Amino acid sequence: MKPRILALGDGALTLEFGNRIDQALNAKVMAARDALAALKLEGISDVVPTYRSLTVHFDPLLLDREALTAHLLETAQAPPGKSALATRWNIPVVFGGEFGPDLAKVARITGRSESDVIEALCATELRVFLIGFLPGFPYLGELPEWLRLPRLATPRSTVPANSLAIAGAQAAVYPWASPGGWHLLGRTPVRLFDLTDAARPALLAPGDTLRFAPVSADEFERLAAGVAAGKIGRKDWQEA
């Protein structure tokens, strides 16, 4: 599919690349985002990358629609590569038990051991496709084929904040307590959304990559206490 421009009212345009969830397609979206950022156009108020498209909100009094359209079609040709805007993260997770009540069931359904499930998930470098559903909620992909399960038939009314979950080809971490229908495997002490960071309240951003690292329950409690006390910050989760 050739990239195309879709109008969203008077103040937004969407650059659409395709109609599927795919890492290669998402890489094109991120390359266009980076190319657009490099242009430093006056009048752009927000840029929203998704699985397969890039939506740009702009002030039509400051930026001409036709000019922006031409710029977007130009950025669509940017070759995917390592993004200067992306960060690599290492996110600790305590798995199973009260922290991940669906781990045993996932292991049983897939015919693997709980250790196999944890090892496979932690060995996979996951890409942040987009942020959505809740502030700071990352849609991560893609999981190994054998670990792809449908959502729960009956969603939970409440999922604890910071729960790591999987469904389909994706993983996610719930930044807030909320309803949810994904399989809960563990919990992280990492704060995924923080309003005290006005420049970037959401820890993760589209195009970032991450790996999960298993920790014990005692280590989880130590890290959570450090986060709560302000002794452990965002930079502690970044890969060198």
mmCIF file of C-alpha atoms in Angstrom:
data_model
loop_
_atom_site.group_PDB
_atom_site.id
_atom_site.type_symbol
_atom_site.label_atom_id
_atom_site.label_comp_id
_atom_site.label_asym_id
_atom_site.label_seq_id
_atom_site.Cartn_x
_atom_site.Cartn_y
_atom_site.Cartn_z
ATOM 1 C CA MET A 1 0.000 0.000 0.000
ATOM 2 C CA LYS A 2 1.313 3.443 -0.948
ATOM 3 C CA PRO A 3 1.394 5.992 1.878
ATOM 4 C CA ARG A 4 -1.641 8.251 1.783
ATOM 5 C CA ILE A 5 -2.861 11.379 3.530
ATOM 6 C CA LEU A 6 -6.166 11.476 5.413
ATOM 7 C CA ALA A 7 -7.724 14.745 6.587
ATOM 8 C CA LEU A 8 -8.950 14.975 10.181
ATOM 9 C CA GLY A 9 -10.878 18.215 10.340
ATOM 10 C CA ASP A 10 -9.160 21.567 9.888
ATOM 11 C CA GLY A 11 -6.246 20.964 12.210
ATOM 12 C CA ALA A 12 -4.898 17.453 11.703
ATOM 13 C CA LEU A 13 -3.606 15.155 8.978
ATOM 14 C CA THR A 14 -2.864 11.438 9.128
ATOM 15 C CA LEU A 15 -0.090 9.802 7.131
ATOM 16 C CA GLU A 16 -1.196 6.188 6.703
ATOM 17 C CA PHE A 17 1.227 3.421 5.721
ATOM 18 C CA GLY A 18 -0.888 0.247 5.841
ATOM 19 C CA ASN A 19 -3.582 -1.694 7.623
ATOM 20 C CA ARG A 20 -1.845 -4.227 9.856
ATOM 21 C CA ILE A 21 0.214 -4.606 13.016
ATOM 22 C CA ASP A 22 3.751 -5.219 11.839
ATOM 23 C CA GLN A 23 7.166 -4.191 13.151
ATOM 24 C CA ALA A 24 8.466 -3.230 9.699
ATOM 25 C CA LEU A 25 5.430 -1.036 9.061
ATOM 26 C CA ASN A 26 5.753 0.571 12.479
ATOM 27 C CA ALA A 27 9.426 1.279 11.748
ATOM 28 C CA LYS A 28 8.330 3.332 8.728
ATOM 29 C CA VAL A 29 5.982 5.312 10.964
ATOM 30 C CA MET A 30 8.822 6.081 13.377
ATOM 31 C CA ALA A 31 11.168 7.039 10.533
ATOM 32 C CA ALA A 32 8.558 9.509 9.261
ATOM 33 C CA ARG A 33 8.116 10.883 12.785
ATOM 34 C CA ASP A 34 11.854 11.452 13.135
ATOM 35 C CA ALA A 35 12.118 13.045 9.679
ATOM 36 C CA LEU A 36 9.244 15.385 10.494
ATOM 37 C CA ALA A 37 10.825 16.360 13.817
ATOM 38 C CA ALA A 38 14.047 17.212 11.991
ATOM 39 C CA LEU A 39 12.165 19.746 9.827
ATOM 40 C CA LYS A 40 11.206 21.780 12.929
ATOM 41 C CA LEU A 41 8.051 23.135 11.306
ATOM 42 C CA GLU A 42 6.291 25.984 13.084
ATOM 43 C CA GLY A 43 2.649 25.326 13.887
ATOM 44 C CA ILE A 44 2.740 21.615 14.801
ATOM 45 C CA SER A 45 1.187 21.046 18.229
ATOM 46 C CA ASP A 46 1.294 17.241 18.507
ATOM 47 C CA VAL A 47 2.517 14.166 16.640
ATOM 48 C CA VAL A 48 0.847 10.828 17.374
ATOM 49 C CA PRO A 49 2.470 7.634 16.037
ATOM 50 C CA THR A 50 0.400 4.427 15.939
ATOM 51 C CA TYR A 51 0.851 0.888 14.617
ATOM 52 C CA ARG A 52 0.515 1.977 11.013
ATOM 53 C CA SER A 53 0.050 5.744 10.811
ATOM 54 C CA LEU A 54 1.256 9.126 11.968
ATOM 55 C CA THR A 55 -1.264 11.829 12.916
ATOM 56 C CA VAL A 56 -0.046 15.431 12.993
ATOM 57 C CA HIS A 57 -2.040 18.147 14.764
ATOM 58 C CA PHE A 58 -1.276 21.653 13.520
ATOM 59 C CA ASP A 59 -2.439 25.250 13.567
ATOM 60 C CA PRO A 60 -3.728 26.083 10.041
ATOM 61 C CA LEU A 61 -3.014 29.779 10.704
ATOM 62 C CA LEU A 62 0.673 29.000 11.128
ATOM 63 C CA LEU A 63 1.187 26.035 8.807
ATOM 64 C CA ASP A 64 -0.361 25.642 5.374
ATOM 65 C CA ARG A 65 -2.230 22.353 4.893
ATOM 66 C CA GLU A 66 -0.870 21.761 1.385
ATOM 67 C CA ALA A 67 2.674 22.455 2.522
ATOM 68 C CA LEU A 68 2.295 20.038 5.441
ATOM 69 C CA THR A 69 0.843 17.410 3.104
ATOM 70 C CA ALA A 70 3.900 17.696 0.877
ATOM 71 C CA HIS A 71 6.219 17.441 3.884
ATOM 72 C CA LEU A 72 4.430 14.336 5.161
ATOM 73 C CA LEU A 73 4.610 12.564 1.819
ATOM 74 C CA GLU A 74 8.305 13.418 1.747
ATOM 75 C CA THR A 75 8.889 12.033 5.238
ATOM 76 C CA ALA A 76 7.075 8.839 4.212
ATOM 77 C CA GLN A 77 10.121 8.044 2.076
ATOM 78 C CA ALA A 78 12.536 8.219 5.001
ATOM 79 C CA PRO A 79 14.365 4.892 5.365
ATOM 80 C CA PRO A 80 13.706 3.052 8.643
ATOM 81 C CA GLY A 81 16.684 2.822 10.941
ATOM 82 C CA LYS A 82 17.824 3.418 14.476
ATOM 83 C CA SER A 83 15.804 6.289 15.883
ATOM 84 C CA ALA A 84 17.610 9.124 17.627
ATOM 85 C CA LEU A 85 14.396 9.696 19.573
ATOM 86 C CA ALA A 86 14.125 6.126 20.877
ATOM 87 C CA THR A 87 15.302 4.776 24.229
ATOM 88 C CA ARG A 88 16.120 1.223 25.277
ATOM 89 C CA TRP A 89 14.764 0.133 28.651
ATOM 90 C CA ASN A 90 15.311 -2.736 31.058
ATOM 91 C CA ILE A 91 12.160 -3.274 33.146
ATOM 92 C CA PRO A 92 12.291 -5.511 36.261
ATOM 93 C CA VAL A 93 9.287 -7.786 36.841
ATOM 94 C CA VAL A 94 8.306 -10.192 39.606
ATOM 95 C CA PHE A 95 6.445 -13.090 38.011
ATOM 96 C CA GLY A 96 3.681 -15.407 39.170
ATOM 97 C CA GLY A 97 1.871 -15.843 42.471
ATOM 98 C CA GLU A 98 -0.180 -12.886 43.632
ATOM 99 C CA PHE A 99 1.758 -10.667 41.216
ATOM 100 C CA GLY A 100 0.970 -12.736 38.115
ATOM 101 C CA PRO A 101 -2.112 -14.873 38.767
ATOM 102 C CA ASP A 102 -2.401 -16.105 35.160
ATOM 103 C CA LEU A 103 1.161 -17.369 34.753
ATOM 104 C CA ALA A 104 0.338 -20.965 35.689
ATOM 105 C CA LYS A 105 -2.666 -21.020 33.357
ATOM 106 C CA VAL A 106 -0.656 -19.584 30.452
ATOM 107 C CA ALA A 107 2.007 -22.241 31.004
ATOM 108 C CA ARG A 108 -0.640 -24.978 31.035
ATOM 109 C CA ILE A 109 -2.396 -23.720 27.877
ATOM 110 C CA THR A 110 0.850 -23.401 25.931
ATOM 111 C CA GLY A 111 2.182 -26.757 27.138
ATOM 112 C CA ARG A 112 5.283 -25.138 28.612
ATOM 113 C CA SER A 113 6.594 -24.611 32.116
ATOM 114 C CA GLU A 114 6.250 -21.324 33.965
ATOM 115 C CA SER A 115 10.006 -20.904 33.636
ATOM 116 C CA ASP A 116 9.715 -21.361 29.865
ATOM 117 C CA VAL A 117 7.101 -18.611 29.668
ATOM 118 C CA ILE A 118 9.202 -16.220 31.753
ATOM 119 C CA GLU A 119 12.385 -17.012 29.845
ATOM 120 C CA ALA A 120 10.739 -16.533 26.444
ATOM 121 C CA LEU A 121 9.168 -13.237 27.417
ATOM 122 C CA CYS A 122 12.350 -11.865 28.930
ATOM 123 C CA ALA A 123 14.471 -13.001 25.978
ATOM 124 C CA THR A 124 12.317 -11.051 23.517
ATOM 125 C CA GLU A 125 13.176 -7.436 22.763
ATOM 126 C CA LEU A 126 9.793 -5.737 22.557
ATOM 127 C CA ARG A 127 8.972 -2.632 20.568
ATOM 128 C CA VAL A 128 6.657 0.108 21.813
ATOM 129 C CA PHE A 129 4.152 0.338 18.964
ATOM 130 C CA LEU A 130 2.064 3.086 20.535
ATOM 131 C CA ILE A 131 0.722 4.525 23.781
ATOM 132 C CA GLY A 132 -3.044 4.245 24.274
ATOM 133 C CA PHE A 133 -6.050 3.005 26.285
ATOM 134 C CA LEU A 134 -4.716 4.655 29.467
ATOM 135 C CA PRO A 135 -2.121 7.417 29.960
ATOM 136 C CA GLY A 136 1.258 5.729 29.612
ATOM 137 C CA PHE A 137 -0.167 2.308 28.582
ATOM 138 C CA PRO A 138 2.303 0.766 26.081
ATOM 139 C CA TYR A 139 1.312 -1.713 23.381
ATOM 140 C CA LEU A 140 4.407 -3.920 22.990
ATOM 141 C CA GLY A 141 5.260 -6.470 20.336
ATOM 142 C CA GLU A 142 5.727 -8.955 19.138
ATOM 143 C CA LEU A 143 5.514 -12.113 21.245
ATOM 144 C CA PRO A 144 6.735 -15.556 20.132
ATOM 145 C CA GLU A 145 4.051 -17.394 18.140
ATOM 146 C CA TRP A 146 3.451 -20.049 20.815
ATOM 147 C CA LEU A 147 2.822 -17.400 23.479
ATOM 148 C CA ARG A 148 -0.004 -15.670 21.610
ATOM 149 C CA LEU A 149 -3.291 -16.245 23.422
ATOM 150 C CA PRO A 150 -6.732 -14.655 22.996
ATOM 151 C CA ARG A 151 -7.962 -12.210 25.579
ATOM 152 C CA LEU A 152 -9.863 -13.469 28.588
ATOM 153 C CA ALA A 153 -13.477 -14.410 27.854
ATOM 154 C CA THR A 154 -14.521 -12.357 30.884
ATOM 155 C CA PRO A 155 -12.352 -9.306 31.646
ATOM 156 C CA ARG A 156 -11.383 -8.507 35.216
ATOM 157 C CA SER A 157 -13.146 -5.554 36.789
ATOM 158 C CA THR A 158 -9.830 -4.439 38.296
ATOM 159 C CA VAL A 159 -6.235 -5.076 37.225
ATOM 160 C CA PRO A 160 -3.603 -3.854 39.718
ATOM 161 C CA ALA A 161 -1.415 -0.975 38.576
ATOM 162 C CA ASN A 162 1.966 -1.953 37.087
ATOM 163 C CA SER A 163 0.730 -5.416 36.027
ATOM 164 C CA LEU A 164 2.502 -7.025 33.068
ATOM 165 C CA ALA A 165 0.023 -8.746 30.771
ATOM 166 C CA ILE A 166 -0.169 -10.456 27.381
ATOM 167 C CA ALA A 167 -2.864 -10.945 24.742
ATOM 168 C CA GLY A 168 -2.548 -11.879 21.097
ATOM 169 C CA ALA A 169 0.866 -10.960 19.755
ATOM 170 C CA GLN A 170 1.353 -8.200 22.291
ATOM 171 C CA ALA A 171 2.369 -7.452 25.850
ATOM 172 C CA ALA A 172 1.513 -4.412 27.946
ATOM 173 C CA VAL A 173 1.916 -2.914 31.391
ATOM 174 C CA TYR A 174 -1.079 -1.287 33.084
ATOM 175 C CA PRO A 175 0.104 2.064 34.550
ATOM 176 C CA TRP A 176 -3.107 2.425 36.555
ATOM 177 C CA ALA A 177 -5.571 0.125 38.266
ATOM 178 C CA SER A 178 -8.309 -0.458 35.702
ATOM 179 C CA PRO A 179 -10.518 -3.096 34.126
ATOM 180 C CA GLY A 180 -8.661 -5.391 31.747
ATOM 181 C CA GLY A 181 -8.953 -8.603 29.784
ATOM 182 C CA TRP A 182 -5.313 -9.582 29.264
ATOM 183 C CA HIS A 183 -3.444 -12.454 30.958
ATOM 184 C CA LEU A 184 -1.538 -11.203 34.023
ATOM 185 C CA LEU A 185 1.977 -12.632 34.326
ATOM 186 C CA GLY A 186 3.724 -10.330 36.779
ATOM 187 C CA ARG A 187 4.205 -6.836 38.143
ATOM 188 C CA THR A 188 6.895 -4.181 37.851
ATOM 189 C CA PRO A 189 7.954 -1.539 40.386
ATOM 190 C CA VAL A 190 8.573 0.901 37.534
ATOM 191 C CA ARG A 191 6.305 3.959 37.401
ATOM 192 C CA LEU A 192 5.101 4.243 33.795
ATOM 193 C CA PHE A 193 3.357 7.595 34.136
ATOM 194 C CA ASP A 194 4.514 10.496 36.277
ATOM 195 C CA LEU A 195 2.916 13.943 36.098
ATOM 196 C CA THR A 196 5.888 15.481 37.903
ATOM 197 C CA ASP A 197 7.817 15.060 34.649
ATOM 198 C CA ALA A 198 6.023 17.717 32.596
ATOM 199 C CA ALA A 199 8.200 17.183 29.514
ATOM 200 C CA ARG A 200 7.528 13.441 29.324
ATOM 201 C CA PRO A 201 4.959 12.134 31.803
ATOM 202 C CA ALA A 202 4.796 8.742 30.063
ATOM 203 C CA LEU A 203 7.984 6.753 30.648
ATOM 204 C CA LEU A 204 7.791 4.862 27.359
ATOM 205 C CA ALA A 205 7.344 6.373 23.910
ATOM 206 C CA PRO A 206 6.507 4.882 20.501
ATOM 207 C CA GLY A 207 9.646 3.489 18.915
ATOM 208 C CA ASP A 208 11.324 2.662 22.228
ATOM 209 C CA THR A 209 12.431 -0.916 22.876
ATOM 210 C CA LEU A 210 12.591 -2.850 26.113
ATOM 211 C CA ARG A 211 13.350 -6.146 27.757
ATOM 212 C CA PHE A 212 11.801 -7.490 30.940
ATOM 213 C CA ALA A 213 14.117 -8.836 33.636
ATOM 214 C CA PRO A 214 12.865 -11.262 36.323
ATOM 215 C CA VAL A 215 13.376 -10.295 39.967
ATOM 216 C CA SER A 216 12.399 -11.893 43.262
ATOM 217 C CA ALA A 217 9.510 -10.677 45.410
ATOM 218 C CA ASP A 218 12.010 -9.247 47.915
ATOM 219 C CA GLU A 219 13.843 -7.357 45.160
ATOM 220 C CA PHE A 220 10.535 -6.078 43.820
ATOM 221 C CA GLU A 221 9.643 -4.663 47.243
ATOM 222 C CA ARG A 222 13.091 -3.060 47.581
ATOM 223 C CA LEU A 223 12.821 -1.416 44.162
ATOM 224 C CA ALA A 224 9.235 -0.280 44.753
ATOM 225 C CA ALA A 225 10.279 1.339 48.035
ATOM 226 C CA GLY A 226 13.149 3.082 46.255
ATOM 227 C CA VAL A 227 10.803 4.436 43.593
ATOM 228 C CA ALA A 228 8.305 5.652 46.197
ATOM 229 C CA ALA A 229 11.060 7.404 48.140
ATOM 230 C CA GLY A 230 12.452 9.063 45.028
ATOM 231 C CA LYS A 231 15.770 7.233 45.340
ATOM 232 C CA ILE A 232 15.280 5.324 42.083
ATOM 233 C CA GLY A 233 14.418 7.333 38.977
ATOM 234 C CA ARG A 234 13.756 6.871 35.307
ATOM 235 C CA LYS A 235 17.395 6.799 34.270
ATOM 236 C CA ASP A 236 17.895 3.697 36.403
ATOM 237 C CA TRP A 237 15.740 1.723 33.973
ATOM 238 C CA GLN A 238 17.574 2.851 30.826
ATOM 239 C CA GLU A 239 20.025 0.516 29.136
ATOM 240 C CA ALA A 240 23.534 1.913 28.807
#
